[in-house]
CSV table of C-alpha atoms (C1' of nucleotides) in Angstrom, one decimal:
chain,number,residue,atom,x,y,z
A,1,UNK,CA,15.9,-8.4,12.4
A,2,UNK,CA,15.2,-4.7,12.7
A,3,UNK,CA,11.6,-3.6,11.8
A,4,UNK,CA,11.6,-1.7,8.6
A,5,UNK,CA,9.6,1.3,7.4
A,6,UNK,CA,6.9,-0.8,5.9
A,7,UNK,CA,6.0,-2.2,9.4
A,8,UNK,CA,5.5,1.3,10.8
A,9,UNK,CA,3.7,2.7,7.7
A,10,UNK,CA,0.9,0.1,8.0
A,11,UNK,CA,-2.5,1.8,8.4
A,12,UNK,CA,-3.9,-0.4,11.2
A,13,UNK,CA,-2.5,1.1,14.4
A,14,UNK,CA,-4.3,-1.4,16.6
A,15,UNK,CA,-2.7,-4.3,14.7
A,16,UNK,CA,0.7,-2.7,15.0
A,17,UNK,CA,0.2,-2.2,18.8
A,18,UNK,CA,-0.6,-5.9,19.1
A,19,UNK,CA,2.2,-7.0,16.8
A,20,UNK,CA,4.7,-5.0,18.8
A,21,UNK,CA,4.2,-7.4,21.7
A,22,UNK,CA,7.2,-9.7,21.9
A,23,UNK,CA,9.4,-7.4,19.7
A,24,UNK,CA,12.5,-5.9,21.3
A,25,UNK,CA,13.1,-2.2,21.6
A,26,UNK,CA,16.8,-1.2,21.6
A,27,UNK,CA,18.4,2.1,22.6
A,28,UNK,CA,22.0,3.4,22.3
A,29,UNK,CA,21.8,6.5,24.4
A,30,UNK,CA,24.5,8.1,26.6
A,31,UNK,CA,27.0,5.4,25.4
A,32,UNK,CA,24.9,2.5,26.7
A,33,UNK,CA,23.0,-0.2,24.8
A,34,UNK,CA,19.8,-1.3,26.6
A,35,UNK,CA,17.1,-3.5,25.2
A,36,UNK,CA,13.8,-4.7,26.4
A,37,UNK,CA,11.0,-7.1,25.4
A,38,UNK,CA,7.8,-5.2,24.7
A,39,UNK,CA,5.1,-6.5,27.1
A,40,UNK,CA,2.4,-3.8,26.9
A,41,UNK,CA,1.2,-1.2,24.3
A,42,UNK,CA,-1.7,1.1,23.6
A,43,UNK,CA,-3.0,2.3,20.3
A,44,UNK,CA,-4.0,6.0,19.8
A,45,UNK,CA,-6.0,6.2,16.6
A,46,UNK,CA,-5.4,9.8,15.3
A,47,UNK,CA,-8.0,12.5,14.7
A,48,UNK,CA,-11.1,10.3,15.4
A,49,UNK,CA,-9.9,9.1,18.9
A,50,UNK,CA,-10.9,11.4,21.8
A,51,UNK,CA,-8.1,10.0,23.9
A,52,UNK,CA,-5.4,11.0,21.4
A,53,UNK,CA,-3.4,14.2,21.6
A,54,UNK,CA,-4.3,14.6,17.9
A,55,UNK,CA,-8.0,14.3,18.3
A,56,UNK,CA,-9.9,16.5,15.8
A,57,UNK,CA,-6.6,17.4,14.1
A,58,UNK,CA,-5.1,19.1,17.1
A,59,UNK,CA,-1.6,20.1,16.3
A,60,UNK,CA,0.7,21.8,18.8
A,61,UNK,CA,4.5,22.1,19.4
A,62,UNK,CA,4.2,19.1,21.8
A,63,UNK,CA,2.5,16.7,19.4
A,64,UNK,CA,4.1,17.8,16.1
A,65,UNK,CA,5.9,14.5,15.7
A,66,UNK,CA,2.6,12.5,15.7
A,67,UNK,CA,2.2,13.9,12.2
A,68,UNK,CA,5.6,12.6,11.0
A,69,UNK,CA,5.9,9.4,9.0
A,70,UNK,CA,5.6,6.0,10.5
A,71,UNK,CA,8.8,5.0,12.3
A,72,UNK,CA,9.3,8.2,14.2
A,73,UNK,CA,9.5,8.6,18.0
A,74,UNK,CA,6.9,10.8,19.8
A,75,UNK,CA,8.1,11.6,23.3
A,76,UNK,CA,6.2,13.9,25.5
A,77,UNK,CA,6.2,14.8,29.2
A,78,UNK,CA,3.2,13.6,31.2
A,79,UNK,CA,2.2,15.1,34.6
A,80,UNK,CA,5.2,17.3,34.3
A,81,UNK,CA,7.5,14.5,35.3
A,82,UNK,CA,7.3,11.3,33.2
A,83,UNK,CA,8.7,11.0,29.7
A,84,UNK,CA,6.3,8.8,27.6
A,85,UNK,CA,7.6,7.1,24.5
A,86,UNK,CA,5.3,6.5,21.5
A,87,UNK,CA,6.0,4.9,18.1
A,88,UNK,CA,4.4,6.9,15.4
A,89,UNK,CA,2.7,4.9,12.6
A,90,UNK,CA,0.9,5.4,9.3
A,91,UNK,CA,2.0,8.1,6.8
A,92,UNK,CA,3.0,11.7,7.0
A,93,UNK,CA,0.0,13.8,8.2
A,94,UNK,CA,-1.9,10.9,9.8
A,95,UNK,CA,-1.2,11.1,13.5
A,96,UNK,CA,-1.4,7.5,14.7
A,97,UNK,CA,0.8,6.3,17.5
A,98,UNK,CA,1.5,3.4,19.8
A,99,UNK,CA,2.3,4.1,23.4
A,100,UNK,CA,5.0,1.8,24.9
A,101,UNK,CA,3.6,0.9,28.3
A,102,UNK,CA,5.9,-1.8,29.5
A,103,UNK,CA,9.2,-3.7,28.8
A,104,UNK,CA,11.2,-6.6,30.4
A,105,UNK,CA,14.9,-5.6,30.2
A,106,UNK,CA,17.0,-8.0,28.2
A,107,UNK,CA,20.3,-6.3,27.8
A,108,UNK,CA,21.9,-3.4,29.8
A,109,UNK,CA,20.3,-4.3,33.1
A,110,UNK,CA,22.9,-2.4,35.0
A,111,UNK,CA,22.4,0.8,33.0
A,112,UNK,CA,18.7,0.5,33.3
A,113,UNK,CA,19.0,0.0,37.1
A,114,UNK,CA,21.2,3.1,37.3
A,115,UNK,CA,18.6,5.2,35.4
A,116,UNK,CA,15.8,3.9,37.5
A,117,UNK,CA,17.6,4.5,40.7
A,118,UNK,CA,17.6,1.1,42.3
A,119,UNK,CA,18.4,-2.5,41.1
A,120,UNK,CA,15.3,-4.5,40.0
A,121,UNK,CA,13.0,-1.4,39.9
A,122,UNK,CA,9.9,-2.0,37.8
A,123,UNK,CA,9.8,-1.2,34.1
A,124,UNK,CA,6.1,-2.2,33.6
A,125,UNK,CA,4.7,1.3,33.2
A,126,UNK,CA,5.1,3.8,30.4
A,127,UNK,CA,7.1,6.2,32.5
A,128,UNK,CA,9.4,3.6,34.0
A,129,UNK,CA,9.9,1.8,30.7
A,130,UNK,CA,11.0,5.0,28.9
A,131,UNK,CA,13.3,5.9,31.8
A,132,UNK,CA,15.0,2.5,31.9
A,133,UNK,CA,15.6,2.8,28.2
A,134,UNK,CA,17.1,6.3,28.6
A,135,UNK,CA,14.4,7.8,26.3
A,136,UNK,CA,13.5,11.4,27.2
A,137,UNK,CA,11.8,14.4,25.5
A,138,UNK,CA,15.0,15.3,23.6
A,139,UNK,CA,14.5,12.1,21.6
A,140,UNK,CA,11.2,13.4,20.3
A,141,UNK,CA,11.2,13.1,16.5
A,142,UNK,CA,14.0,10.5,16.4
A,143,UNK,CA,13.9,8.2,13.4
A,144,UNK,CA,13.4,4.6,14.6
A,145,UNK,CA,15.4,3.4,11.6
A,146,UNK,CA,18.5,5.3,12.8
A,147,UNK,CA,21.1,4.3,15.4
A,148,UNK,CA,19.7,5.7,18.6
A,149,UNK,CA,16.4,3.9,19.0
A,150,UNK,CA,15.1,1.0,17.0
A,151,UNK,CA,12.8,-2.1,17.4
A,152,UNK,CA,13.7,-5.6,16.2
A,153,UNK,CA,11.9,-8.9,15.7
A,154,UNK,CA,14.1,-11.4,17.4
A,155,UNK,CA,11.9,-14.4,16.6
A,156,UNK,CA,10.1,-14.6,20.0
A,157,UNK,CA,6.7,-16.1,19.3
A,158,UNK,CA,3.9,-14.9,21.4
A,159,UNK,CA,1.0,-17.3,22.0
A,160,UNK,CA,-2.2,-15.4,21.1
A,161,UNK,CA,-3.8,-16.9,24.2
A,162,UNK,CA,-1.3,-15.0,26.3
A,163,UNK,CA,-2.3,-11.6,25.0
A,164,UNK,CA,-4.9,-9.7,27.0
A,165,UNK,CA,-6.9,-6.9,25.2
A,166,UNK,CA,-8.8,-4.3,27.1
A,167,UNK,CA,-9.5,-0.6,27.6
A,168,UNK,CA,-6.7,1.9,27.9
A,169,UNK,CA,-5.5,3.3,31.2
A,170,UNK,CA,-5.9,6.8,32.4
A,171,UNK,CA,-8.1,8.1,29.6
A,172,UNK,CA,-11.4,8.6,31.4
A,173,UNK,CA,-11.6,12.1,29.9
A,174,UNK,CA,-12.2,10.5,26.5
A,175,UNK,CA,-15.8,9.6,27.1
A,176,UNK,CA,-17.0,6.6,25.1
A,177,UNK,CA,-13.6,6.2,23.5
A,178,UNK,CA,-12.1,5.4,26.9
A,179,UNK,CA,-13.8,1.9,26.6
A,180,UNK,CA,-12.3,1.0,23.2
A,181,UNK,CA,-10.1,-2.2,23.4
A,182,UNK,CA,-6.9,-0.5,22.4
A,183,UNK,CA,-4.6,-1.9,25.2
A,184,UNK,CA,-2.5,-5.0,24.5
A,185,UNK,CA,-0.4,-6.9,27.0
A,186,UNK,CA,1.4,-10.2,27.6
A,187,UNK,CA,-0.1,-11.8,30.6
A,188,UNK,CA,1.7,-15.1,30.7
A,189,UNK,CA,5.0,-16.7,29.6
B,1,DA,C1',-2.7,37.2,33.0
B,2,DT,C1',-4.8,33.1,36.0
B,3,DA,C1',-6.7,28.4,36.6
B,4,DC,C1',-7.3,23.7,35.9
B,5,DC,C1',-6.1,19.1,34.2
B,6,DG,C1',-3.5,15.3,32.4
B,7,DA,C1',-1.7,8.6,27.8
B,8,DT,C1',2.0,8.6,35.9
B,9,DT,C1',4.7,7.1,39.7
B,10,DA,C1',6.3,6.3,44.4
B,11,DA,C1',5.6,7.1,48.9
B,12,DC,C1',2.9,7.4,52.1
B,13,DT,C1',-1.9,6.3,55.8
C,1,DG,C1',-7.0,3.8,49.9
C,2,DT,C1',-4.6,9.1,49.3
C,3,DT,C1',-1.2,12.5,47.8
C,4,DA,C1',2.9,15.2,46.1
C,5,DA,C1',5.8,15.8,42.4
C,6,DT,C1',5.6,19.5,38.4
C,7,DC,C1',4.9,21.5,33.4
C,8,DG,C1',2.6,22.0,28.6
C,9,DG,C1',-1.9,22.6,26.8
C,10,DT,C1',-6.3,24.6,26.9
C,11,DA,C1',-9.8,27.7,28.4
C,12,DT,C1',-11.2,31.9,30.2
C,13,DA,C1',-10.4,37.0,31.2
DNA sequence: ATACCGATTAACT
DNA sequence: GTTAATCGGTATA
């Protein structure tokens, strides 16, 4: 069952990041349907989070969609190369987001392989997951309740003991906030 | 205008 | 372990 607006409009971005583990992200892009089990996420907690692009209310052309309503895609280019897919949460004007950091492809493996360039290539990083799903900067601002990108609960139960929680990756610039336990991943099963 | 850095990855030594 | 790839944001002039 597809996640509805009320899931994304919740105010607890860390809880959403955790609850997205085991959900299934679907894309219908360039005529192909690809889906993947979400295995890793990170929460970015808006204006108070030094690791967030929206820290202190920063608002630029790049991060404008972080300020959209929950259930919107925020896609930006990192290191000039990688397209990183985020799920915006909370309400309009509150720039919370969850970074998709890893998936296990369930449907459309051949299409994902083609996009990644070789069969069986990894999809366990934020850049590789977005690439396999076909998500790119042009999908920034896409409504996750539309027909291009959506997330579904397909009844896969995740044992809480299989979830690891720890500091986020690559945010050393964020000072003390770099140590916050905002990274969630499935480590077993 | 110039300079530096980043929510990364793959291909090296 | 190191490094190249490559571009928007931010700071400085």
